[in-house]
Short mmCIF file of C-alpha atoms in Angstrom, two decimals:
data_model
loop_
_atom_site.label_atom_id
_atom_site.label_comp_id
_atom_site.label_asym_id
_atom_site.label_seq_id
_atom_site.Cartn_x
_atom_site.Cartn_y
_atom_site.Cartn_z
CA ALA A 303 13.37 10.50 -3.67
CA GLN A 304 10.70 10.04 -1.09
CA SER A 305 10.84 8.26 2.24
CA VAL A 306 8.67 7.66 5.27
CA THR A 307 9.75 6.93 8.84
CA GLN A 308 7.33 5.55 11.35
CA LEU A 309 8.91 6.33 14.67
CA ASP A 310 7.45 3.43 16.65
CA SER A 311 7.35 -0.17 15.46
CA HIS A 312 4.95 -1.11 18.30
CA VAL A 313 2.46 0.95 20.30
CA SER A 314 0.39 -0.45 23.16
CA VAL A 315 -2.59 1.38 24.66
CA SER A 316 -5.49 0.52 26.91
CA GLU A 317 -9.01 0.48 25.52
CA GLY A 318 -10.59 3.92 25.84
CA THR A 319 -7.28 5.82 25.95
CA PRO A 320 -5.88 8.03 23.16
CA VAL A 321 -3.85 6.68 20.27
CA LEU A 322 -0.85 8.44 18.72
CA LEU A 323 1.07 6.87 15.82
CA ARG A 324 3.97 8.99 14.63
CA CYS A 325 5.14 9.50 11.06
CA ASN A 326 7.77 11.71 9.44
CA TYR A 327 8.22 11.99 5.70
CA SER A 328 10.71 13.27 3.19
CA SER A 329 9.56 14.50 -0.21
CA SER A 330 10.90 16.65 -3.02
CA TYR A 331 7.41 17.66 -4.08
CA SER A 332 4.21 18.73 -2.43
CA PRO A 333 3.28 15.30 -1.18
CA SER A 334 0.08 13.41 -0.91
CA LEU A 335 0.07 11.50 2.37
CA PHE A 336 -2.02 8.57 3.48
CA TRP A 337 -2.59 6.27 6.39
CA TYR A 338 -3.61 2.69 5.64
CA VAL A 339 -4.55 -0.04 8.12
CA GLN A 340 -3.94 -3.76 7.71
CA HIS A 341 -5.70 -6.29 9.88
CA PRO A 342 -4.13 -9.77 10.18
CA ASN A 343 -4.17 -11.70 6.92
CA LYS A 344 -6.05 -8.90 5.19
CA GLY A 345 -5.31 -6.32 2.49
CA LEU A 346 -4.81 -2.63 3.10
CA GLN A 347 -7.70 -0.32 3.93
CA LEU A 348 -7.48 3.44 3.45
CA LEU A 349 -7.99 5.35 6.71
CA LEU A 350 -7.45 8.89 5.46
CA LYS A 351 -5.53 11.03 2.98
CA TYR A 352 -3.99 14.50 2.77
CA THR A 353 -3.85 16.18 -0.65
CA SER A 354 -2.97 19.85 0.12
CA ALA A 355 -6.39 20.94 1.27
CA ALA A 356 -7.08 21.21 5.02
CA THR A 357 -4.10 20.28 7.18
CA LEU A 358 -6.27 18.41 9.67
CA VAL A 359 -7.68 15.38 7.94
CA LYS A 360 -10.52 13.27 9.31
CA GLY A 361 -10.75 9.63 8.38
CA ILE A 362 -12.84 6.60 9.10
CA ASN A 363 -13.44 5.02 12.51
CA GLY A 364 -12.67 8.23 14.41
CA PHE A 365 -9.07 8.58 13.22
CA GLU A 366 -7.55 11.88 12.17
CA ALA A 367 -4.12 13.16 11.14
CA GLU A 368 -2.48 16.56 11.01
CA PHE A 369 -0.09 17.59 8.24
CA LYS A 370 2.71 19.80 9.60
CA LYS A 371 4.99 20.94 6.81
CA SER A 372 7.48 22.68 9.11
CA GLU A 373 7.97 19.42 11.02
CA THR A 374 7.53 17.12 7.97
CA SER A 375 5.15 15.10 10.10
CA PHE A 376 1.79 13.42 9.57
CA HIS A 377 0.90 11.82 12.91
CA LEU A 378 -2.25 9.70 13.27
CA THR A 379 -4.47 10.12 16.33
CA LYS A 380 -7.68 8.79 17.81
CA PRO A 381 -9.23 10.06 21.03
CA SER A 382 -10.33 6.68 22.36
CA ALA A 383 -8.97 3.29 21.31
CA HIS A 384 -11.26 0.35 20.65
CA MET A 385 -10.27 -3.30 20.70
CA SER A 386 -11.05 -3.52 16.99
CA ASP A 387 -8.34 -0.91 16.28
CA ALA A 388 -5.62 -3.49 16.94
CA ALA A 389 -3.83 -3.83 13.60
CA GLU A 390 -0.77 -2.73 11.59
CA TYR A 391 -0.80 0.89 10.46
CA PHE A 392 1.19 2.26 7.53
CA CYS A 393 2.05 5.86 6.78
CA VAL A 394 2.44 6.38 3.04
CA VAL A 395 3.71 9.13 0.74
CA SER A 396 2.82 9.44 -2.91
CA ASP A 397 5.26 10.12 -5.75
CA ARG A 398 4.01 11.07 -9.19
CA GLY A 399 5.06 8.82 -12.06
CA ARG A 400 5.83 9.63 -15.67
CA ASN A 401 2.25 9.84 -16.85
CA ALA A 402 0.65 11.53 -13.86
CA GLY A 403 0.32 8.25 -12.05
CA ASN A 404 1.35 7.88 -8.45
CA MET A 405 3.62 5.39 -6.75
CA LEU A 406 3.33 4.83 -3.03
CA THR A 407 6.24 4.69 -0.62
CA PHE A 408 5.37 2.95 2.64
CA GLY A 409 6.79 3.33 6.09
CA GLY A 410 7.83 0.24 8.00
CA GLY A 411 4.54 0.05 9.86
CA THR A 412 3.41 0.44 13.47
CA ARG A 413 1.69 -2.44 15.20
CA LEU A 414 -1.03 -1.11 17.50
CA MET A 415 -2.00 -3.31 20.41
CA VAL A 416 -5.07 -2.50 22.50
CA LYS A 417 -5.35 -3.90 26.00
CA PRO A 418 -8.74 -4.46 27.62
CA GLU B 1447 -19.38 -1.08 -7.20
CA THR B 1448 -16.96 -4.02 -7.29
CA GLY B 1449 -13.74 -3.71 -5.31
CA VAL B 1450 -10.28 -4.94 -6.24
CA THR B 1451 -10.05 -8.71 -6.47
CA GLN B 1452 -6.97 -10.95 -6.71
CA SER B 1453 -6.42 -14.57 -7.54
CA PRO B 1454 -5.33 -16.98 -6.30
CA THR B 1455 -5.41 -16.25 -2.57
CA HIS B 1456 -2.54 -18.60 -1.79
CA LEU B 1457 0.12 -20.29 -3.89
CA ILE B 1458 3.02 -22.63 -3.26
CA LYS B 1459 5.84 -22.93 -5.80
CA THR B 1460 9.38 -24.27 -5.86
CA ARG B 1461 12.57 -22.43 -6.70
CA GLY B 1462 13.08 -21.85 -10.42
CA GLN B 1463 9.41 -22.08 -11.30
CA GLN B 1464 7.31 -19.32 -12.82
CA VAL B 1465 4.13 -17.82 -11.37
CA THR B 1466 1.30 -15.61 -12.63
CA LEU B 1467 -0.84 -13.58 -10.27
CA ARG B 1468 -4.04 -11.85 -11.38
CA CYS B 1469 -5.83 -8.68 -10.40
CA SER B 1470 -9.17 -7.18 -11.37
CA SER B 1471 -9.34 -3.44 -10.81
CA GLN B 1472 -12.16 -1.61 -9.13
CA SER B 1473 -14.96 -0.54 -11.44
CA GLY B 1474 -14.15 2.80 -13.13
CA HIS B 1475 -10.40 2.63 -12.43
CA ASN B 1476 -7.77 2.70 -15.19
CA THR B 1477 -4.48 2.08 -13.37
CA VAL B 1478 -3.09 -0.93 -11.55
CA SER B 1479 -0.08 -1.00 -9.23
CA TRP B 1480 1.64 -4.04 -7.75
CA TYR B 1481 3.42 -4.24 -4.40
CA GLN B 1482 5.42 -6.92 -2.61
CA GLN B 1483 5.05 -7.18 1.17
CA ALA B 1484 7.59 -9.41 2.87
CA LEU B 1485 6.74 -10.71 6.32
CA GLY B 1486 6.96 -7.97 8.94
CA GLN B 1487 7.67 -5.20 6.44
CA GLY B 1488 5.81 -2.49 4.60
CA PRO B 1489 4.83 -3.05 0.98
CA GLN B 1490 7.41 -2.27 -1.70
CA PHE B 1491 6.38 -0.86 -5.08
CA ILE B 1492 7.03 -3.24 -7.99
CA PHE B 1493 5.47 -1.41 -10.95
CA GLN B 1494 2.40 0.38 -12.21
CA TYR B 1495 0.39 -0.02 -15.40
CA TYR B 1496 -1.59 2.77 -17.06
CA ARG B 1497 -3.22 2.44 -20.47
CA GLU B 1498 -1.65 -0.99 -20.88
CA GLU B 1499 1.91 0.36 -20.52
CA GLU B 1500 4.34 0.25 -17.62
CA ASN B 1501 4.21 3.62 -15.87
CA GLY B 1502 7.02 3.44 -13.37
CA ARG B 1503 8.98 0.62 -11.78
CA GLY B 1504 10.53 0.05 -8.40
CA ASN B 1505 13.79 -1.68 -7.58
CA PHE B 1506 12.84 -5.13 -8.84
CA PRO B 1507 14.71 -7.24 -11.42
CA PRO B 1508 13.40 -7.87 -14.95
CA ARG B 1509 12.18 -11.36 -14.00
CA PHE B 1510 9.25 -9.44 -12.48
CA SER B 1511 7.02 -8.46 -15.39
CA GLY B 1512 3.44 -7.48 -15.92
CA LEU B 1513 0.58 -6.86 -18.27
CA GLN B 1514 -2.51 -4.73 -18.28
CA PHE B 1515 -5.48 -5.69 -20.42
CA PRO B 1516 -8.04 -3.47 -22.19
CA ASN B 1517 -10.50 -4.05 -19.35
CA TYR B 1518 -7.80 -2.69 -16.96
CA SER B 1519 -7.23 -6.01 -15.25
CA SER B 1520 -3.60 -6.98 -14.76
CA GLU B 1521 -1.17 -9.83 -14.32
CA LEU B 1522 2.10 -10.03 -12.43
CA ASN B 1523 4.54 -12.64 -13.70
CA VAL B 1524 7.61 -13.76 -11.83
CA ASN B 1525 10.15 -16.02 -13.53
CA ALA B 1526 12.91 -18.11 -11.97
CA LEU B 1527 11.40 -17.93 -8.49
CA GLU B 1528 13.75 -17.47 -5.54
CA LEU B 1529 13.13 -18.20 -1.88
CA ASP B 1530 13.12 -14.45 -1.14
CA ASP B 1531 10.14 -14.02 -3.46
CA SER B 1532 7.97 -15.50 -0.72
CA ALA B 1533 5.67 -12.63 0.24
CA LEU B 1534 2.19 -11.17 0.09
CA TYR B 1535 1.62 -9.61 -3.33
CA LEU B 1536 -0.82 -6.73 -3.31
CA CYS B 1537 -2.57 -5.17 -6.24
CA ALA B 1538 -4.06 -1.67 -6.07
CA SER B 1539 -6.21 0.17 -8.56
CA SER B 1540 -6.77 3.88 -9.02
CA LEU B 1541 -8.24 6.39 -11.45
CA VAL B 1542 -5.49 8.51 -12.96
CA GLY B 1543 -6.57 11.78 -14.52
CA GLY B 1544 -9.89 11.94 -12.74
CA GLY B 1545 -8.65 13.73 -9.65
CA GLN B 1546 -9.06 10.61 -7.54
CA GLU B 1547 -5.66 8.97 -7.57
CA THR B 1548 -6.08 7.20 -4.26
CA GLN B 1549 -5.07 3.56 -4.55
CA TYR B 1550 -7.46 0.90 -3.33
CA PHE B 1551 -5.98 -2.46 -2.47
CA GLY B 1552 -7.09 -6.01 -3.01
CA PRO B 1553 -6.76 -8.73 -0.37
CA GLY B 1554 -3.47 -9.99 -1.79
CA THR B 1555 -1.98 -13.27 -2.95
CA ARG B 1556 0.31 -15.03 -0.51
CA LEU B 1557 3.14 -16.77 -2.35
CA LEU B 1558 5.38 -19.32 -0.70
CA VAL B 1559 8.49 -20.45 -2.55
CA LEU B 1560 10.07 -23.69 -1.31
#
C-alpha cells in the first residue's frame, strides 16, 4: 500500500522569498513521484515528476524537488515566490496496476499563500 | 495536440438519481483514470480503464461504474446518488506501455447532489 503525507496544510510566504512544501511518502516499490498544482476552480497541472533518474528534478515555473530515499521525502522548493504561485499543491505517488497501468495516491494538499 | 476534456462542467442532481460524466482523452493516450475530489481534500482514485477494461479500482462501491470506448474516451456512471457524492470529478489520461505514464488531467466536472 502506498501513502503520501504533506506535512503542512497551509504555507504562507512573502513574494520574492523561498518556498518549501514538504512531502513524505510510503511505498512498497520503487515509486514514481509527482507534484501537481491546482488553481481555484481548475483541474490539476503537472509541475514535475521523479521516475528513478536524477534525484533532483526540475519542473515548470522555477519549481524543483529532491527525491531522498533514506528520508522517504520529496520536498518541493522554489527560490523566489511569485503572486501567481498561490494555489493548492499535491504530492502524489504512483502505484502500478494489473496491466502496467498506474494509479495515483494523493496527499492531502498544501495551500500556498503568497503575500505582497 | 488536444488536451483532456470533460463534460459537463457543472451538474446538479437529487438523491437517488443517476448521472453520467464524460471524458475525452488526450490525443495519443490509451488509458483513462477517474478521481473524486471532495471539497478541501486530495483526489481519490475511483478506477482506471485500459483497452476498454477496468484496470484497477479504488475503494468505491459498485454503483460507481465506467466504460471506455474504442476511441479511448470514457464515461463515469454513478447510480443511486447520495449527498456525499457531491464533489469535483476529475478524469486523467495517460499512455500506458509507451514509457510516458504521466497522467494529464481535465478541468473536472463539479457535481452537486441535493
